Amino acid sequence: MEWQAKWIWDKSGEHPRNQWSCFRKIFTSSSEYESATLSISADTKYTVYLNGEQIGSGPVRGWTDEWYYDQYDLNGLNNGENVLAVLVNHYGMGTMHYIEGRGGVIAQIDFYQDGQAVDQLLTDDSWKTAIHNSFKKETVKMSNCLSWSEIFDAGQFYTDWNQLNFDDSTWDHAKTIGFYRTNPWKTLIPRDIPHLTNEDIYPKRVLSLKEVKPISQHYSIDLKPTFFPGEADNNSGKIMQGIVVTEIQAEQEVEGVMTLTIDAHAEAKWEFKLNGETYKTQNGKYEKVKLRGGSNLLLIDVGGSFHEPTIHLAFHFSQKIKLKAPFYQDDLSFLAIGPFYSETRLQIGRPAQYQVPVHEEYIKMQQVTTLKELEAFEKWTKVIPNEHVFTENVSLLSIFKKDIKRHALDFRHQNMILPNHSFTSVEPMENGDTEYLIDFGKEYLGNVEFEIEAAKGTIFDFFFFESLHQDGRIEHTFSLNNSLRYVATDGRQVYRSFIPRGFRYLLLTIRNLNTPCKIFKIRADLTTFPTGNVGAFYSSDYKLNQIWEISKHTVRMCAQDTIIDCPAYEQALWTGDSYNISLMNYYTFGNYDLIRRCLKLISKSVYRSPLPESHVPSGWQNVLTAWSILWMMACREYYRYAGDLDFIKEVYPELKLTVQRFQQFINDDGLVEIEAWNMLDWAPMDTNHKIVTHQNALLVEALRQTSYLASIIGEHEDQINFLTLAEKLKQAINTYLWDEENKVYVDSIHEDGNKSNIYSIQTNLMIYLTDCAIGQRRNLIEEYIKNPPERFVQIKSPFVLFFYYQALMQLGENARVIENILKIYGFMLEHDATTCWEGWELIEGDFSRSHCHAWSAAPTYVFGILYLGVKPLEPGFKKVSISPNLNGLKWIKGTVPIPQGMIDIYCKDLGEYIDLQITIPEEIEFEITASENTKIQVNGKPFSF
């Protein structure tokens, strides 16, 4: 299309924090127009309405200089006046799927007659704008990876602002930023995937009704603007030295409890000092404390390394306390002393100084116990503004609370979740708030929607989580604030959240309930990548069928505008995960356009960092070396399954550049030596070093595969060079990374030149899969894989299990694969899993950190290979190998999606022979393989080899 519109914005500035802005324009449409098309984009997210009806939201994630726009065919235009209204949420900071650009919106309607554009509506300074005051800007992030939590007060703004008859005469005029190619959006490109789904999902049951009372006071403090002023990134490695200080003022001596909650990934001291007494703490733990009457000095040492420099304080005393910032008469609560040191440390392959200098004043500050002693550090003080201190943290209120009473749950309380016209009437509790626990039956990713009737000021707090133990204990991921607060206006009202979330369970707490309210419905609007329910697997083993279903559902819930790692905690496109997840997707949904988009987004990161980044496009700039390599391998696999030669031609420059960049990290011994994030598994491998075995091995295979891709597009010189590099690297691995005495490949070489004395299944697994072991070493490695020695570091995540299953299947050890799947995934089923967990033993006492994690859905791929036996022999399934294997089952049947349609397979053991039914597109050539001793009948006819 030809853009004529201008980028516009309001007066909130370029980088407003959690800004919600409304834009609207009344226009005239003629009956002579045959059609009209809206093109629209915004930074960061928009929701667009035509005459009050929502018609879409977006845009999809992308790199700022190649920003995406959406298009909509406008049906139902009035003959005469219409209004286009747009709500924009600008983050003002980066997340793990967004890089801060600046606030802006652009829209254009083209009107057509006789196939020609005859009129336009363009964004310019004639548009009207206002801040949507119902959204509270002063919130904390939903997690260190996501955007801000959603707090909506329905009585603070016009409910009809997007309607045609709304009077916007008092609104401001929008400000023009510039034309189509205005920075930072150097170009606008059309959306490259379909719009996501809108599918109503109703809860399955209300589990409990309780009367509860939350902890009396809490404060969530965003330290980033104070300790890292002007930084809008989302980078981990926020290293700082400083103290947060407040005076707790109590009317009289009182005992109570206090909690300090920090990002679970922080490497911090986890301590605070109250009136000179030091308390060591941890997330979720109450510390018993005593306040004296008058002033009490609280100092929180926030020295350490953080992903998200946010801390949460909660207090519960029999009297209300007041917090006051020392030295200030204004109504301020907290001061920062420091930072004595602050640095954002990137891991992108470049040398980094890991020693943090300890400032002398910081050491002295740690000895302070009184306000008088604090005066010596007054020059280091910085005010923490009140807008960075949040006192409506729904997750804290939902976690830190007292259960007063459990109430009977008769059937009328189920009415709120039923898809009919019934409702649940809720009466005020005698001594506390009303809390409902609601189970959606499975984990979903979507926007929650509800309809209620309530008095103005009634608070509805929604707290979403993934896992509930048999004894009723909720698994709290303490760095996840997965919540929504809705403050009602008077009467009957409907609200649909603007932020999609991943969850299974919902804790709904109704506060400030002075008169009865009604809940008519609660549901989720499922928001995932649109796909047919194509892939299938059924068998005579019910547990295997269940494992397939939870794995498939995991893949679907982790497909949004990219494939994502998890719907609840991050919603990020991780580069290494894309290798596994894409292969799983090929056997479940066949979303080739989605995978293509992901691999292209990853390719662009080489223009920001030395190697493809660990997750993209992200405000956290990071290189995880193995993930960079797995992207190269994922491109080869995409061509194997999709046969998309144009894609290879498109990304080849970035593939070649990646090889060249890796050559810069080859040391004098011929090994990759790099300072980056060099992990592979959530296990105690010895990989926190520059020379790591598994990534050297993976690069060997990636070079071979990239050599193949070079050959198919005629880059024969590159083909030879890449193969030569691979062979040299393989030789170096066997020269320097083999431990002859212990007959094993070591995890790493330490900086002092010594080989690691840590041996792992993971390292030797990668050596085997990449065919790097030579001679008798290969035989030894095969035995390690089949029978892992106890002295080796064992696998701790389903991510690495994916590769483990690949290796076992290559070795013909199908029974071991099935045994392991039944053990690992059977344990998940035993504990009510409906999706696959990220790992195990990640958080003490919990089953997992994330309970829906796409890297864990290995059975979808394994069953397609091990049972259905479908593999492409030529790119794009032009020729297919089909080798069904019952592996001891009585029957199996399933469907594998392919670019040309689908392959249906039914296989049953009839005693004398195996009955095999195959339905496959006519243009596909296929060959059947099986044991020569097996009698097979294919589609009713005897089959001979």
GROMACS .gro file of C-alpha atoms in nm, residues 679-887:
model
  209
  679MET     CA    1   2.423  -2.312   2.941
  680LEU     CA    2   2.233  -2.606   2.794
  681ASP     CA    3   2.020  -2.748   3.073
  682TRP     CA    4   1.885  -2.655   3.418
  683ALA     CA    5   2.143  -2.891   3.566
  684PRO     CA    6   2.479  -2.847   3.745
  685MET     CA    7   2.689  -2.884   3.431
  686ASP     CA    8   3.030  -2.714   3.433
  687THR     CA    9   2.958  -2.471   3.149
  688ASN     CA   10   3.021  -2.132   3.305
  689HIS     CA   11   3.345  -2.102   3.112
  690LYS     CA   12   3.464  -1.973   2.775
  691ILE     CA   13   3.541  -2.311   2.616
  692VAL     CA   14   3.238  -2.539   2.640
  693THR     CA   15   3.221  -2.878   2.474
  694HIS     CA   16   2.855  -2.908   2.385
  695GLN     CA   17   2.846  -2.584   2.187
  696ASN     CA   18   3.161  -2.675   1.996
  697ALA     CA   19   2.995  -3.002   1.900
  698LEU     CA   20   2.669  -2.834   1.802
  699LEU     CA   21   2.858  -2.589   1.583
  700VAL     CA   22   3.015  -2.879   1.394
  701GLU     CA   23   2.669  -3.002   1.295
  702ALA     CA   24   2.541  -2.651   1.223
  703LEU     CA   25   2.834  -2.592   0.987
  704ARG     CA   26   2.755  -2.913   0.802
  705GLN     CA   27   2.390  -2.819   0.769
  706THR     CA   28   2.469  -2.464   0.660
  707SER     CA   29   2.709  -2.611   0.404
  708TYR     CA   30   2.417  -2.812   0.265
  709LEU     CA   31   2.201  -2.499   0.245
  710ALA     CA   32   2.484  -2.320   0.064
  711SER     CA   33   2.495  -2.603  -0.189
  712ILE     CA   34   2.125  -2.587  -0.278
  713ILE     CA   35   2.143  -2.216  -0.362
  714GLY     CA   36   2.466  -2.250  -0.559
  715GLU     CA   37   2.712  -2.106  -0.305
  716HIS     CA   38   2.964  -2.383  -0.364
  717GLU     CA   39   3.269  -2.201  -0.229
  718ASP     CA   40   3.087  -2.146   0.098
  719GLN     CA   41   2.976  -2.509   0.092
  720ILE     CA   42   3.337  -2.631   0.085
  721ASN     CA   43   3.461  -2.374   0.337
  722PHE     CA   44   3.190  -2.458   0.591
  723LEU     CA   45   3.261  -2.830   0.566
  724THR     CA   46   3.631  -2.764   0.613
  725LEU     CA   47   3.560  -2.556   0.923
  726ALA     CA   48   3.340  -2.833   1.061
  727GLU     CA   49   3.607  -3.096   1.017
  728LYS     CA   50   3.875  -2.882   1.181
  729LEU     CA   51   3.648  -2.811   1.476
  730LYS     CA   52   3.573  -3.183   1.514
  731GLN     CA   53   3.944  -3.258   1.524
  732ALA     CA   54   4.001  -2.991   1.789
  733ILE     CA   55   3.720  -3.133   2.003
  734ASN     CA   56   3.880  -3.476   1.999
  735THR     CA   57   4.226  -3.333   2.066
  736TYR     CA   58   4.144  -3.109   2.361
  737LEU     CA   59   3.805  -3.202   2.507
  738TRP     CA   60   3.846  -3.578   2.555
  739ASP     CA   61   3.953  -3.710   2.894
  740GLU     CA   62   4.154  -4.020   2.812
  741GLU     CA   63   4.190  -4.134   3.170
  742ASN     CA   64   3.817  -4.129   3.240
  743LYS     CA   65   3.713  -4.214   2.882
  744VAL     CA   66   3.468  -3.928   2.849
  745TYR     CA   67   3.423  -3.587   2.690
  746VAL     CA   68   3.451  -3.316   2.954
  747ASP     CA   69   3.206  -3.031   3.000
  748SER     CA   70   3.458  -2.752   2.950
  749ILE     CA   71   3.812  -2.623   2.975
  750HIS     CA   72   3.866  -2.380   3.261
  751GLU     CA   73   4.035  -2.043   3.224
  752ASP     CA   74   4.352  -2.184   3.387
  753GLY     CA   75   4.379  -2.441   3.107
  754ASN     CA   76   4.266  -2.738   3.312
  755LYS     CA   77   3.996  -2.969   3.185
  756SER     CA   78   3.675  -2.985   3.380
  757ASN     CA   79   3.635  -3.277   3.619
  758ILE     CA   80   3.258  -3.263   3.573
  759TYR     CA   81   3.112  -3.516   3.329
  760SER     CA   82   2.756  -3.496   3.205
  761ILE     CA   83   2.510  -3.692   2.999
  762GLN     CA   84   2.424  -3.367   2.820
  763THR     CA   85   2.773  -3.304   2.685
  764ASN     CA   86   2.829  -3.658   2.564
  765LEU     CA   87   2.478  -3.667   2.420
  766MET     CA   88   2.560  -3.369   2.199
  767ILE     CA   89   2.889  -3.526   2.097
  768TYR     CA   90   2.698  -3.835   1.983
  769LEU     CA   91   2.418  -3.653   1.798
  770THR     CA   92   2.665  -3.436   1.608
  771ASP     CA   93   2.881  -3.735   1.512
  772CYS     CA   94   3.190  -3.585   1.674
  773ALA     CA   95   3.309  -3.897   1.857
  774ILE     CA   96   3.580  -4.090   1.673
  775GLY     CA   97   3.675  -4.457   1.677
  776GLN     CA   98   3.603  -4.653   1.994
  777ARG     CA   99   3.499  -4.334   2.168
  778ARG     CA  100   3.169  -4.350   1.984
  779ASN     CA  101   3.097  -4.695   2.126
  780LEU     CA  102   3.167  -4.568   2.477
  781ILE     CA  103   2.937  -4.271   2.429
  782GLU     CA  104   2.659  -4.496   2.303
  783GLU     CA  105   2.678  -4.697   2.624
  784TYR     CA  106   2.670  -4.379   2.834
  785ILE     CA  107   2.351  -4.278   2.657
  786LYS     CA  108   2.184  -4.615   2.697
  787ASN     CA  109   2.293  -4.653   3.060
  788PRO     CA  110   2.379  -4.311   3.209
  789PRO     CA  111   2.650  -4.350   3.477
  790GLU     CA  112   2.545  -4.225   3.820
  791ARG     CA  113   2.862  -4.013   3.845
  792PHE     CA  114   2.747  -3.808   3.545
  793VAL     CA  115   2.531  -3.496   3.572
  794GLN     CA  116   2.182  -3.613   3.483
  795ILE     CA  117   1.925  -3.445   3.258
  796LYS     CA  118   1.705  -3.195   3.440
  797SER     CA  119   1.472  -3.059   3.174
  798PRO     CA  120   1.243  -3.190   2.899
  799PHE     CA  121   1.434  -2.961   2.664
  800VAL     CA  122   1.739  -3.187   2.675
  801LEU     CA  123   1.517  -3.496   2.689
  802PHE     CA  124   1.414  -3.404   2.334
  803PHE     CA  125   1.773  -3.462   2.218
  804TYR     CA  126   1.804  -3.766   2.441
  805TYR     CA  127   1.503  -3.925   2.270
  806GLN     CA  128   1.654  -3.845   1.930
  807ALA     CA  129   1.971  -4.027   2.028
  808LEU     CA  130   1.792  -4.330   2.174
  809MET     CA  131   1.579  -4.364   1.860
  810GLN     CA  132   1.893  -4.352   1.646
  811LEU     CA  133   2.030  -4.632   1.861
  812GLY     CA  134   1.711  -4.835   1.814
  813GLU     CA  135   1.631  -4.804   2.184
  814ASN     CA  136   1.260  -4.733   2.138
  815ALA     CA  137   1.165  -4.915   2.457
  816ARG     CA  138   1.390  -4.686   2.663
  817VAL     CA  139   1.228  -4.380   2.504
  818ILE     CA  140   0.879  -4.502   2.588
  819GLU     CA  141   0.982  -4.601   2.940
  820ASN     CA  142   1.127  -4.256   3.006
  821ILE     CA  143   0.826  -4.074   2.861
  822LEU     CA  144   0.587  -4.277   3.073
  823LYS     CA  145   0.796  -4.200   3.381
  824ILE     CA  146   0.849  -3.825   3.328
  825TYR     CA  147   0.520  -3.730   3.167
  826GLY     CA  148   0.326  -3.986   3.368
  827PHE     CA  149   0.442  -3.804   3.681
  828MET     CA  150   0.303  -3.481   3.536
  829LEU     CA  151  -0.031  -3.651   3.465
  830GLU     CA  152  -0.038  -3.793   3.817
  831HIS     CA  153  -0.023  -3.437   3.945
  832ASP     CA  154  -0.306  -3.310   3.726
  833ALA     CA  155  -0.097  -3.158   3.449
  834THR     CA  156  -0.284  -3.045   3.139
  835THR     CA  157   0.029  -2.904   2.977
  836CYS     CA  158   0.399  -2.994   2.996
  837TRP     CA  159   0.622  -2.854   3.267
  838GLU     CA  160   0.944  -2.661   3.201
  839GLY     CA  161   1.145  -2.894   3.422
  840TRP     CA  162   1.160  -3.046   3.765
  841GLU     CA  163   1.341  -2.958   4.086
  842LEU     CA  164   1.365  -2.598   3.961
  843ILE     CA  165   1.200  -2.448   4.270
  844GLU     CA  166   1.217  -2.626   4.604
  845GLY     CA  167   0.880  -2.772   4.697
  846ASP     CA  168   0.720  -2.687   4.362
  847PHE     CA  169   0.664  -2.911   4.063
  848SER     CA  170   0.810  -2.658   3.820
  849ARG     CA  171   0.857  -2.289   3.750
  850SER     CA  172   0.648  -2.279   3.432
  851HIS     CA  173   0.373  -2.538   3.391
  852CYS     CA  174   0.315  -2.483   3.021
  853HIS     CA  175   0.646  -2.480   2.837
  854ALA     CA  176   0.669  -2.564   2.469
  855TRP     CA  177   1.029  -2.690   2.482
  856SER     CA  178   0.887  -2.975   2.692
  857ALA     CA  179   0.635  -3.113   2.441
  858ALA     CA  180   0.877  -3.371   2.296
  859PRO     CA  181   0.618  -3.654   2.273
  860THR     CA  182   0.445  -3.480   1.983
  861TYR     CA  183   0.760  -3.517   1.773
  862VAL     CA  184   0.865  -3.852   1.918
  863PHE     CA  185   0.530  -4.021   1.853
  864GLY     CA  186   0.531  -3.894   1.496
  865ILE     CA  187   0.869  -4.059   1.441
  866LEU     CA  188   0.866  -4.358   1.676
  867TYR     CA  189   0.505  -4.476   1.627
  868LEU     CA  190   0.369  -4.323   1.306
  869GLY     CA  191   0.712  -4.331   1.142
  870VAL     CA  192   0.660  -4.032   0.911
  871LYS     CA  193   0.973  -3.854   0.785
  872PRO     CA  194   1.036  -3.635   0.479
  873LEU     CA  195   1.282  -3.797   0.239
  874GLU     CA  196   1.285  -3.493   0.013
  875PRO     CA  197   1.233  -3.129   0.115
  876GLY     CA  198   0.872  -3.032   0.165
  877PHE     CA  199   0.752  -3.396   0.186
  878LYS     CA  200   0.773  -3.441  -0.189
  879LYS     CA  201   0.885  -3.789  -0.098
  880VAL     CA  202   0.800  -3.948   0.236
  881SER     CA  203   0.919  -4.243   0.441
  882ILE     CA  204   0.642  -4.418   0.635
  883SER     CA  205   0.746  -4.683   0.882
  884PRO     CA  206   0.477  -4.734   1.149
  885ASN     CA  207   0.591  -4.926   1.454
  886LEU     CA  208   0.348  -5.056   1.713
  887ASN     CA  209   0.625  -5.093   1.970
   0.00000   0.00000   0.00000
